[in-house]
CSV table of C-alpha atoms in Angstrom, one decimal:
chain,number,residue,atom,x,y,z
A,181,UNK,CA,93.8,140.3,241.5
A,182,UNK,CA,97.4,139.1,241.6
A,183,UNK,CA,97.9,139.4,237.8
A,184,UNK,CA,100.6,141.9,237.0
A,185,UNK,CA,99.6,145.0,235.1
A,186,UNK,CA,102.4,145.1,232.6
A,187,UNK,CA,102.5,148.0,230.3
A,188,UNK,CA,101.7,145.7,227.4
A,189,UNK,CA,98.6,144.3,229.0
A,190,UNK,CA,97.6,148.0,229.6
A,191,UNK,CA,98.0,148.8,226.1
A,192,UNK,CA,96.3,145.8,224.7
A,193,UNK,CA,93.5,146.1,227.3
A,194,UNK,CA,92.6,149.8,226.4
A,195,UNK,CA,89.4,150.8,224.4
A,196,UNK,CA,89.6,151.1,220.6
A,197,UNK,CA,89.8,154.9,220.5
A,198,UNK,CA,92.6,154.9,223.0
A,199,UNK,CA,94.5,152.4,221.0
A,200,UNK,CA,94.0,154.4,217.9
A,201,UNK,CA,95.3,157.5,219.6
A,202,UNK,CA,98.3,155.4,220.8
A,203,UNK,CA,99.0,154.2,217.4
A,204,UNK,CA,98.9,157.6,215.9
A,205,UNK,CA,101.1,158.9,218.4
A,206,UNK,CA,103.5,156.1,218.0
A,207,UNK,CA,103.7,156.8,214.3
A,208,UNK,CA,104.1,160.4,215.0
A,209,UNK,CA,107.0,159.6,217.4
A,210,UNK,CA,108.7,157.3,214.9
A,211,UNK,CA,108.4,159.6,211.8
A,212,UNK,CA,109.5,162.7,213.7
A,213,UNK,CA,112.5,160.7,215.1
A,214,UNK,CA,113.3,159.6,211.5
A,215,UNK,CA,113.2,163.1,210.5
A,216,UNK,CA,115.1,164.4,213.6
A,217,UNK,CA,118.1,162.1,212.6
A,218,UNK,CA,118.0,162.8,208.9
A,219,UNK,CA,118.0,166.5,209.4
A,220,UNK,CA,120.9,166.1,211.9
A,221,UNK,CA,122.8,164.3,209.3
A,222,UNK,CA,122.0,166.7,206.7
A,223,UNK,CA,122.8,169.8,208.7
A,224,UNK,CA,126.0,168.4,209.9
A,225,UNK,CA,127.0,167.6,206.2
A,226,UNK,CA,126.1,170.8,205.0
A,227,UNK,CA,127.9,172.6,207.7
A,228,UNK,CA,131.0,170.4,207.0
A,229,UNK,CA,130.8,171.1,203.1
A,230,UNK,CA,130.4,174.8,203.8
A,231,UNK,CA,133.6,175.2,206.0
A,232,UNK,CA,135.6,173.0,203.5
A,233,UNK,CA,134.3,174.8,200.4
A,234,UNK,CA,135.2,178.1,201.9
A,235,UNK,CA,138.6,177.0,202.9
A,236,UNK,CA,139.1,175.9,199.3
A,237,UNK,CA,137.6,179.0,197.8
A,238,UNK,CA,139.9,181.4,199.8
A,239,UNK,CA,142.9,179.2,199.2
A,240,UNK,CA,143.6,181.5,196.2
A,241,UNK,CA,142.4,179.0,193.5
A,242,UNK,CA,141.4,180.3,190.2
A,243,UNK,CA,137.6,180.6,190.1
A,244,UNK,CA,137.4,178.8,186.6
A,245,UNK,CA,139.5,175.9,188.0
A,246,UNK,CA,137.1,175.7,190.9
A,247,UNK,CA,134.1,175.6,188.6
A,248,UNK,CA,135.9,173.0,186.4
A,249,UNK,CA,136.6,170.8,189.4
A,250,UNK,CA,132.9,170.7,190.2
A,251,UNK,CA,132.1,169.6,186.6
A,252,UNK,CA,133.7,166.2,187.2
A,253,UNK,CA,131.1,165.5,190.1
A,254,UNK,CA,128.3,166.7,188.0
A,255,UNK,CA,129.3,164.2,185.4
A,256,UNK,CA,129.3,161.4,187.8
A,257,UNK,CA,125.7,162.0,188.4
A,258,UNK,CA,125.7,163.7,192.0
A,259,UNK,CA,124.3,167.2,191.6
A,260,UNK,CA,126.0,169.8,194.0
A,261,UNK,CA,124.4,170.8,197.3
A,262,UNK,CA,124.9,173.6,199.7
A,263,UNK,CA,127.2,176.5,199.2
A,264,UNK,CA,128.8,174.9,196.1
A,265,UNK,CA,125.6,174.9,194.1
A,266,UNK,CA,125.3,178.6,195.0
A,267,UNK,CA,128.8,179.2,193.7
A,268,UNK,CA,128.2,177.3,190.6
A,269,UNK,CA,124.9,179.0,189.8
A,270,UNK,CA,126.5,182.5,190.3
A,271,UNK,CA,129.7,181.6,188.3
A,272,UNK,CA,127.7,180.2,185.4
A,273,UNK,CA,125.5,183.1,185.0
A,274,UNK,CA,128.5,185.5,185.4
A,275,UNK,CA,130.6,183.6,182.7
A,276,UNK,CA,127.7,183.2,180.3
A,277,UNK,CA,126.7,186.9,180.6
A,278,UNK,CA,130.2,188.3,180.4
A,279,UNK,CA,130.9,186.6,177.2
A,280,UNK,CA,128.5,188.9,175.6
A,281,UNK,CA,130.3,192.1,175.2
A,282,UNK,CA,127.2,194.5,174.8
A,283,UNK,CA,126.1,194.0,178.3
A,284,UNK,CA,126.9,196.5,181.0
A,285,UNK,CA,129.1,195.4,184.0
A,286,UNK,CA,126.2,196.2,186.3
A,287,UNK,CA,123.8,194.0,184.5
A,288,UNK,CA,126.2,191.1,184.6
A,289,UNK,CA,126.7,191.5,188.4
A,290,UNK,CA,122.8,191.9,188.8
A,291,UNK,CA,122.4,188.7,186.9
A,292,UNK,CA,125.0,186.9,188.9
A,293,UNK,CA,123.6,187.9,192.0
A,294,UNK,CA,120.0,186.9,191.1
A,295,UNK,CA,121.2,183.5,190.2
A,296,UNK,CA,122.8,183.0,193.6
A,297,UNK,CA,119.8,184.3,195.3
A,298,UNK,CA,117.7,181.6,193.6
A,299,UNK,CA,120.0,179.1,194.4
A,300,UNK,CA,120.2,180.3,198.1
A,301,UNK,CA,116.5,180.0,198.3
A,302,UNK,CA,116.4,176.4,196.8
A,303,UNK,CA,119.1,175.5,199.4
A,304,UNK,CA,117.0,176.8,202.3
A,305,UNK,CA,114.0,175.0,201.0
A,306,UNK,CA,115.8,171.8,201.1
A,307,UNK,CA,117.2,172.5,204.6
A,308,UNK,CA,114.0,173.4,206.0
A,309,UNK,CA,112.1,170.5,204.4
A,310,UNK,CA,110.3,168.4,207.1
A,311,UNK,CA,110.5,171.1,209.8
A,312,UNK,CA,107.0,172.0,209.6
A,313,UNK,CA,106.1,168.3,210.3
A,314,UNK,CA,108.2,168.5,213.4
A,315,UNK,CA,106.5,171.8,214.5
A,316,UNK,CA,103.2,170.3,214.1
A,317,UNK,CA,104.1,167.0,216.0
A,318,UNK,CA,105.4,169.2,218.7
A,319,UNK,CA,102.2,171.3,219.2
A,320,UNK,CA,99.6,168.8,218.5
A,321,UNK,CA,100.6,165.5,219.7
A,322,UNK,CA,100.2,166.6,223.5
A,323,UNK,CA,96.7,167.4,222.6
A,324,UNK,CA,96.2,164.0,220.9
A,325,UNK,CA,97.5,162.2,223.8
A,326,UNK,CA,95.3,164.3,226.2
A,327,UNK,CA,92.3,163.4,224.1
A,328,UNK,CA,93.2,159.8,224.5
A,329,UNK,CA,93.5,160.0,228.2
A,330,UNK,CA,90.3,162.0,228.6
A,331,UNK,CA,88.5,159.4,226.6
A,332,UNK,CA,89.9,156.6,228.6
A,333,UNK,CA,89.1,158.2,231.9
A,334,UNK,CA,85.5,158.8,230.7
A,335,UNK,CA,85.1,155.2,229.8
A,336,UNK,CA,86.7,154.2,233.1
A,337,UNK,CA,84.4,156.2,235.3
A,338,UNK,CA,81.3,155.2,233.1
A,339,UNK,CA,82.3,151.6,234.1
A,340,UNK,CA,82.5,152.7,237.8
A,341,UNK,CA,78.6,153.9,237.6
A,342,UNK,CA,77.6,150.5,236.7
A,343,UNK,CA,79.6,148.7,239.3
A,344,UNK,CA,78.0,148.1,242.6
A,345,UNK,CA,81.2,148.4,244.6
A,346,UNK,CA,83.2,151.2,243.7
A,347,UNK,CA,86.8,150.7,244.5
A,348,UNK,CA,90.0,152.1,243.5
A,349,UNK,CA,91.0,148.9,241.9
A,350,UNK,CA,88.1,149.1,239.4
A,351,UNK,CA,89.2,152.4,238.0
A,352,UNK,CA,92.9,152.3,238.4
A,353,UNK,CA,93.7,150.1,235.6
A,354,UNK,CA,91.6,152.2,233.1
A,355,UNK,CA,93.2,155.6,234.3
A,356,UNK,CA,96.6,154.0,234.1
A,357,UNK,CA,96.0,152.9,230.6
A,358,UNK,CA,94.6,156.1,229.6
A,359,UNK,CA,97.5,158.1,231.0
A,360,UNK,CA,99.9,156.1,228.8
A,361,UNK,CA,98.3,158.1,225.9
A,362,UNK,CA,99.5,161.4,227.5
A,363,UNK,CA,103.0,160.1,228.2
A,364,UNK,CA,103.2,158.8,224.5
A,365,UNK,CA,102.1,162.4,223.3
A,366,UNK,CA,104.5,164.1,225.5
A,367,UNK,CA,107.3,161.6,224.4
A,368,UNK,CA,106.5,162.5,220.8
A,369,UNK,CA,106.3,166.2,221.4
A,370,UNK,CA,109.3,167.1,223.4
A,371,UNK,CA,112.0,165.8,221.1
A,372,UNK,CA,110.0,167.4,218.3
A,373,UNK,CA,109.7,170.8,219.8
A,374,UNK,CA,113.4,170.7,220.9
A,375,UNK,CA,114.6,169.6,217.5
A,376,UNK,CA,112.4,172.1,215.6
A,377,UNK,CA,113.9,175.0,217.7
A,378,UNK,CA,117.4,173.8,217.3
A,379,UNK,CA,117.1,173.1,213.5
A,380,UNK,CA,115.4,176.2,212.6
A,381,UNK,CA,118.1,178.0,214.4
A,382,UNK,CA,120.8,176.2,212.6
A,383,UNK,CA,119.2,176.6,209.2
A,384,UNK,CA,119.0,180.3,209.8
A,385,UNK,CA,122.7,180.4,210.8
A,386,UNK,CA,123.5,178.4,207.5
A,387,UNK,CA,121.4,180.8,205.4
A,388,UNK,CA,123.0,183.7,206.9
A,389,UNK,CA,126.5,182.3,206.1
A,390,UNK,CA,125.4,181.6,202.5
A,391,UNK,CA,124.3,185.1,202.2
A,392,UNK,CA,127.7,186.3,203.5
A,393,UNK,CA,129.2,184.2,201.0
A,394,UNK,CA,127.3,185.3,198.2
A,395,UNK,CA,128.1,189.0,199.1
A,396,UNK,CA,131.7,188.1,199.2
A,397,UNK,CA,131.5,186.3,195.9
A,398,UNK,CA,129.7,189.2,194.4
A,399,UNK,CA,132.6,191.4,195.5
A,400,UNK,CA,135.2,189.4,193.7
A,401,UNK,CA,133.0,189.1,190.6
A,402,UNK,CA,132.5,192.9,190.5
A,403,UNK,CA,136.2,193.5,190.7
A,404,UNK,CA,136.6,191.0,187.7
A,405,UNK,CA,133.9,192.4,185.8
A,406,UNK,CA,135.0,196.0,186.0
A,407,UNK,CA,138.6,195.1,185.3
A,408,UNK,CA,137.3,193.1,182.2
A,409,UNK,CA,135.2,196.0,181.0
A,410,UNK,CA,138.2,198.5,181.6
A,411,UNK,CA,140.3,196.2,179.4
A,412,UNK,CA,137.8,196.2,176.8
A,413,UNK,CA,137.4,199.8,176.7
A,414,UNK,CA,141.2,200.1,176.4
A,415,UNK,CA,141.5,197.6,173.8
B,480,UNK,CA,127.9,151.2,193.8
B,481,UNK,CA,129.2,153.9,196.2
B,482,UNK,CA,126.3,156.2,195.3
B,483,UNK,CA,123.7,153.4,196.2
B,484,UNK,CA,125.6,152.6,199.3
B,485,UNK,CA,125.5,156.2,200.4
B,486,UNK,CA,121.9,156.3,199.5
B,487,UNK,CA,121.1,153.3,201.7
B,488,UNK,CA,123.1,155.0,204.5
B,489,UNK,CA,121.2,158.2,204.1
B,490,UNK,CA,117.7,156.6,204.4
B,491,UNK,CA,118.8,153.5,206.6
B,492,UNK,CA,120.6,155.3,209.4
B,493,UNK,CA,117.6,157.3,210.5
B,494,UNK,CA,115.5,154.4,210.4
B,495,UNK,CA,117.7,152.2,212.2
B,496,UNK,CA,118.4,154.7,215.0
B,497,UNK,CA,114.6,155.5,215.3
B,498,UNK,CA,113.6,151.9,215.8
B,499,UNK,CA,116.4,151.1,218.2
B,500,UNK,CA,115.4,154.2,220.2
B,501,UNK,CA,111.9,153.2,220.4
B,502,UNK,CA,112.7,149.5,221.0
B,503,UNK,CA,114.9,150.5,223.9
B,504,UNK,CA,112.3,152.9,225.4
B,505,UNK,CA,109.7,150.4,225.3
B,506,UNK,CA,112.0,147.6,226.8
B,507,UNK,CA,113.0,150.0,229.6
B,508,UNK,CA,109.2,150.7,230.3
B,509,UNK,CA,108.4,147.1,230.3
B,510,UNK,CA,111.3,146.1,232.7
B,511,UNK,CA,110.5,148.9,234.9
B,512,UNK,CA,107.0,148.0,235.0
B,513,UNK,CA,107.6,144.4,235.9
B,514,UNK,CA,110.3,145.1,238.4
B,515,UNK,CA,108.2,145.4,241.5
B,516,UNK,CA,106.7,141.8,241.2
B,517,UNK,CA,110.4,140.1,240.5
B,518,UNK,CA,112.0,142.0,243.6
B,519,UNK,CA,109.0,141.2,245.8
B,520,UNK,CA,108.9,137.6,244.7
B,521,UNK,CA,112.7,137.3,245.4
B,522,UNK,CA,112.4,138.7,248.9
B,523,UNK,CA,109.1,137.0,249.9
B,524,UNK,CA,110.4,133.6,250.4
B,525,UNK,CA,112.6,134.2,253.4
B,526,UNK,CA,109.9,136.0,255.0
B,527,UNK,CA,107.4,133.1,254.9
B,528,UNK,CA,105.4,133.0,258.0
B,529,UNK,CA,105.0,129.7,259.6
B,530,UNK,CA,101.4,129.7,260.8
B,531,UNK,CA,101.5,126.5,262.7
B,532,UNK,CA,98.1,125.5,264.3
B,533,UNK,CA,97.6,126.2,267.9
B,534,UNK,CA,94.5,125.6,269.5
B,535,UNK,CA,92.8,128.5,271.2
B,536,UNK,CA,93.5,127.3,274.8
B,537,UNK,CA,97.1,126.6,273.9
B,538,UNK,CA,97.3,130.2,272.8
B,539,UNK,CA,95.9,131.3,276.2
B,540,UNK,CA,98.3,129.2,278.0
B,541,UNK,CA,101.2,130.7,276.0
B,542,UNK,CA,100.0,134.3,277.0
B,543,UNK,CA,100.1,133.3,280.5
B,544,UNK,CA,103.5,131.9,280.0
B,545,UNK,CA,104.4,135.0,278.4
B,546,UNK,CA,103.3,137.0,281.2
B,547,UNK,CA,105.0,135.0,283.6
B,548,UNK,CA,108.6,135.0,281.9
B,549,UNK,CA,108.3,138.7,281.2
B,550,UNK,CA,111.9,139.5,281.6
B,551,UNK,CA,113.2,137.0,279.1
B,552,UNK,CA,111.0,137.4,276.1
B,553,UNK,CA,113.1,135.5,273.6
B,554,UNK,CA,113.4,132.2,275.2
B,555,UNK,CA,109.7,131.9,276.2
B,556,UNK,CA,108.4,130.1,273.2
B,557,UNK,CA,110.8,127.4,273.4
B,558,UNK,CA,110.3,126.1,277.0
B,559,UNK,CA,106.7,125.8,276.1
B,560,UNK,CA,106.8,122.8,273.8
B,561,UNK,CA,109.6,121.1,275.7
B,562,UNK,CA,107.7,119.8,278.6
B,563,UNK,CA,105.1,118.1,276.4
B,564,UNK,CA,107.3,116.5,273.8
B,565,UNK,CA,105.1,114.3,271.8
B,566,UNK,CA,101.8,113.1,273.1
B,567,UNK,CA,100.6,116.7,273.8
B,568,UNK,CA,98.8,118.4,271.2
B,569,UNK,CA,101.3,121.3,270.9
B,570,UNK,CA,104.6,120.2,269.2
B,571,UNK,CA,104.9,123.7,267.6
B,572,UNK,CA,108.6,123.3,267.5
B,573,UNK,CA,108.6,120.2,265.2
B,574,UNK,CA,109.6,121.8,262.0
B,575,UNK,CA,111.6,121.1,259.1
B,576,UNK,CA,113.9,124.1,258.2
B,577,UNK,CA,117.4,124.1,259.7
B,578,UNK,CA,117.0,127.2,262.2
B,579,UNK,CA,114.1,125.5,263.8
B,580,UNK,CA,115.8,122.2,264.3
B,581,UNK,CA,118.2,124.3,266.3
B,582,UNK,CA,115.3,125.8,268.1
B,583,UNK,CA,114.2,122.4,269.2
B,584,UNK,CA,117.4,121.4,270.5
B,585,UNK,CA,117.6,124.4,272.7
B,586,UNK,CA,114.6,124.0,274.7
B,587,UNK,CA,115.9,120.6,276.2
B,588,UNK,CA,118.8,122.2,278.0
B,589,UNK,CA,116.9,125.3,278.6
B,590,UNK,CA,114.2,123.9,280.8
B,591,UNK,CA,116.5,121.4,282.4
B,592,UNK,CA,118.6,123.8,284.2
B,593,UNK,CA,115.8,125.3,286.0
B,594,UNK,CA,114.8,122.4,288.1
B,595,UNK,CA,118.4,121.0,288.7
B,596,UNK,CA,121.1,123.5,287.8
B,597,UNK,CA,124.1,121.3,286.6
B,598,UNK,CA,126.8,123.5,285.6
B,599,UNK,CA,127.3,121.6,282.2
B,600,UNK,CA,123.8,121.9,281.3
B,601,UNK,CA,123.7,125.4,282.2
B,602,UNK,CA,126.8,126.1,279.9
B,603,UNK,CA,124.9,124.1,277.1
B,604,UNK,CA,122.0,126.0,277.6
B,605,UNK,CA,123.9,129.4,277.5
B,606,UNK,CA,125.5,128.0,274.2
B,607,UNK,CA,122.2,127.1,272.8
B,608,UNK,CA,120.7,130.4,273.6
B,609,UNK,CA,123.4,132.2,271.8
B,610,UNK,CA,122.9,129.9,268.8
B,611,UNK,CA,119.2,130.6,269.0
B,612,UNK,CA,119.7,134.4,269.2
B,613,UNK,CA,122.0,134.1,266.1
B,614,UNK,CA,119.2,131.9,264.4
B,615,UNK,CA,116.5,134.5,265.4
B,616,UNK,CA,118.5,137.3,264.1
B,617,UNK,CA,119.1,135.9,260.8
B,618,UNK,CA,115.7,134.4,260.0
B,619,UNK,CA,113.0,133.7,262.4
B,620,UNK,CA,110.3,136.2,261.6
B,621,UNK,CA,107.4,134.9,263.1
B,622,UNK,CA,108.3,133.3,266.4
B,623,UNK,CA,105.8,134.5,269.1
B,624,UNK,CA,106.9,136.8,271.6
B,625,UNK,CA,110.1,137.6,269.8
B,626,UNK,CA,111.1,141.1,269.9
B,627,UNK,CA,113.0,141.4,266.6
B,628,UNK,CA,112.8,143.9,263.9
B,629,UNK,CA,109.5,145.9,263.2
B,630,UNK,CA,109.0,143.5,260.4
B,631,UNK,CA,109.1,140.3,262.6
B,632,UNK,CA,106.6,141.9,265.3
B,633,UNK,CA,104.2,142.7,262.4
B,634,UNK,CA,104.6,139.1,261.0
B,635,UNK,CA,104.1,137.8,264.4
B,636,UNK,CA,100.9,139.8,264.9
B,637,UNK,CA,99.7,138.8,261.4
B,638,UNK,CA,100.4,135.1,262.3
B,639,UNK,CA,98.3,135.5,265.5
B,640,UNK,CA,95.6,137.1,263.9
B,641,UNK,CA,95.3,134.5,261.4
B,642,UNK,CA,95.7,131.6,263.7
B,643,UNK,CA,92.8,132.9,265.8
B,644,UNK,CA,90.5,132.8,263.0
B,645,UNK,CA,91.5,129.5,261.6
B,646,UNK,CA,89.2,126.6,262.0
B,647,UNK,CA,90.4,123.4,260.6
B,648,UNK,CA,87.9,121.1,258.8
B,649,UNK,CA,87.6,117.6,260.4
B,650,UNK,CA,89.5,116.2,257.5
B,651,UNK,CA,92.6,117.9,258.4
B,652,UNK,CA,95.6,115.8,259.4
B,653,UNK,CA,99.0,116.3,260.8
B,654,UNK,CA,101.6,117.0,258.2
B,655,UNK,CA,99.3,118.8,255.8
B,656,UNK,CA,100.8,121.9,254.6
B,657,UNK,CA,99.3,124.9,252.5
B,658,UNK,CA,101.1,127.7,251.4
B,659,UNK,CA,99.3,130.9,250.6
B,660,UNK,CA,100.4,134.0,249.0
B,661,UNK,CA,99.0,137.2,250.6
B,662,UNK,CA,98.9,140.5,248.8
B,663,UNK,CA,98.5,143.5,251.1
B,664,UNK,CA,98.2,147.2,250.4
B,665,UNK,CA,99.8,149.8,252.8
B,666,UNK,CA,96.6,150.3,254.6
B,667,UNK,CA,96.8,146.7,255.8
B,668,UNK,CA,93.9,145.4,253.7
B,669,UNK,CA,94.2,142.0,252.1
B,670,UNK,CA,93.8,142.3,248.3
B,671,UNK,CA,94.8,139.0,247.2
B,672,UNK,CA,94.9,135.3,248.5
B,673,UNK,CA,96.3,132.7,246.4
B,674,UNK,CA,97.2,129.1,247.0
B,675,UNK,CA,100.8,128.5,246.2
B,676,UNK,CA,101.1,125.3,247.5
B,677,UNK,CA,97.9,123.1,248.0
B,678,UNK,CA,97.8,120.5,250.7
B,679,UNK,CA,95.9,118.2,248.4
B,680,UNK,CA,92.9,118.7,250.7
B,681,UNK,CA,90.5,121.2,249.4
B,682,UNK,CA,88.6,121.8,252.5
B,683,UNK,CA,91.9,122.5,254.4
B,684,UNK,CA,92.9,124.8,251.8
B,685,UNK,CA,89.6,126.6,252.0
B,686,UNK,CA,90.0,126.7,255.7
B,687,UNK,CA,93.3,128.5,255.3
B,688,UNK,CA,91.9,131.0,252.7
B,689,UNK,CA,88.8,131.8,255.0
B,690,UNK,CA,91.1,132.4,257.9
B,691,UNK,CA,92.9,135.0,255.9
B,692,UNK,CA,89.9,136.5,254.5
B,693,UNK,CA,88.2,136.6,257.9
B,694,UNK,CA,91.2,138.4,259.2
B,695,UNK,CA,90.8,140.9,256.2
B,696,UNK,CA,92.9,143.6,257.7
B,697,UNK,CA,96.3,143.8,259.4
B,698,UNK,CA,96.4,147.4,260.4
B,699,UNK,CA,99.7,146.8,262.1
B,700,UNK,CA,101.7,147.0,258.9
B,701,UNK,CA,100.5,150.8,258.7
B,702,UNK,CA,103.1,151.5,261.2
B,703,UNK,CA,105.8,149.9,259.2
B,704,UNK,CA,108.4,151.7,257.2
B,705,UNK,CA,107.4,152.0,253.6
B,706,UNK,CA,110.4,150.2,252.3
B,707,UNK,CA,110.0,147.3,254.9
B,708,UNK,CA,106.3,147.1,253.8
B,709,UNK,CA,107.3,146.9,250.2
B,710,UNK,CA,109.9,144.4,250.7
B,711,UNK,CA,108.2,142.2,253.3
B,712,UNK,CA,104.5,142.4,253.2
B,713,UNK,CA,103.3,143.7,249.8
B,714,UNK,CA,103.3,140.1,249.0
B,715,UNK,CA,104.2,137.5,251.3
B,716,UNK,CA,103.6,133.7,252.2
B,717,UNK,CA,101.7,132.2,254.8
B,718,UNK,CA,102.2,128.4,255.5
B,719,UNK,CA,99.5,126.6,257.3
B,720,UNK,CA,100.6,123.3,259.0
B,721,UNK,CA,98.5,121.7,261.8
B,722,UNK,CA,100.8,119.8,264.1
B,723,UNK,CA,98.8,119.4,267.2
B,724,UNK,CA,96.0,117.1,265.9
B,725,UNK,CA,96.0,113.7,267.4
B,726,UNK,CA,95.8,111.8,264.1
């Protein structure tokens, strides 16, 4: 009677189903936290990269030089990510198409835009990876925890039916251990939901900025293309 | 080299942060769960109730004495043992802890001044009384008739209730000592009795446990403040020590 009900004894004393539920929730919590931290690092890095690249881009540097700078990194074996990959995709397509003199200026622009759109989509896929997992942890783990609790309480009351003397002390440990499952479910769900909402908003924001960059870059390319074509027609 | 390090950081950092977070949470939970016990164990000791054996008629006499000396509730228990120092069956005051020895000293001058009021002795008694009051204020929870804190009053009531139900086995001897740990719930129900310190005599231990189990309920603690209950009565010690036996 005097033995202390430590949380560890409660968990170890729970029935198999409840323990299984707790294990699942613990795994969900661990994995979702792993993803939260990783997404946080990724988004922060992407953000920094975007700011740094835009600064570099608008510093008046020649676009061909900017492209060539990036080649070095590719040769080192680290492919570009973020806004730089969009820039490189667009510029590559643009220079490849503009070398062919029989192509219309509009077609060149269209090609470059398409290449950049594809790169943007790929980027958004990369940024949004794992977010669905966070969403499902956030929405289902309270239910899983609740299931564990209901199951535990069911058992605890069934035990009460067999006992001759029904005291609070006979059911209290069972209910307490069952409630741990709900607590774990909520513990897994709350950060996951918060992180999902936050990350989804940040990814949206990043994609918007990418789109803006694509439009601005297209403007520059358009100017260059028409200037080039005008020179060709004169010459 | 640098790339592999970056890769390690990329996957390692979230793993480390995740594991540390979960470990911290679990540690916090575990500590929080076990906290009430440690706290109670720490404070429970000073509140040990000295249940010395007083036979039933002695108790009655005590109550009468209490009625007589109604104006002075505090000194009352002391004069009691004084008149009958050793041969009599009630040397309740014979105790080991320091505040009690002080107590034993006091009755001598206390009672003496009444028959022949010498100035010196009266002074002595006055001094002793002050000392006693200090001692009482610090830690004398279960002295009968003491109007101390609510906690002391409840302790005294519990002590009386248990003593009234205590029947010693024939094998009980002076100097035996059994310490029980008693767990109460806020309704006053006894939910646990364990022997902390055995007297070495099973029958004697048993009689002490029986006394508590017969009492079964101390409704007085319901009136206590919740914090006081948690501190003093959630878990407390009761020490049984017969000192009125002839052998």
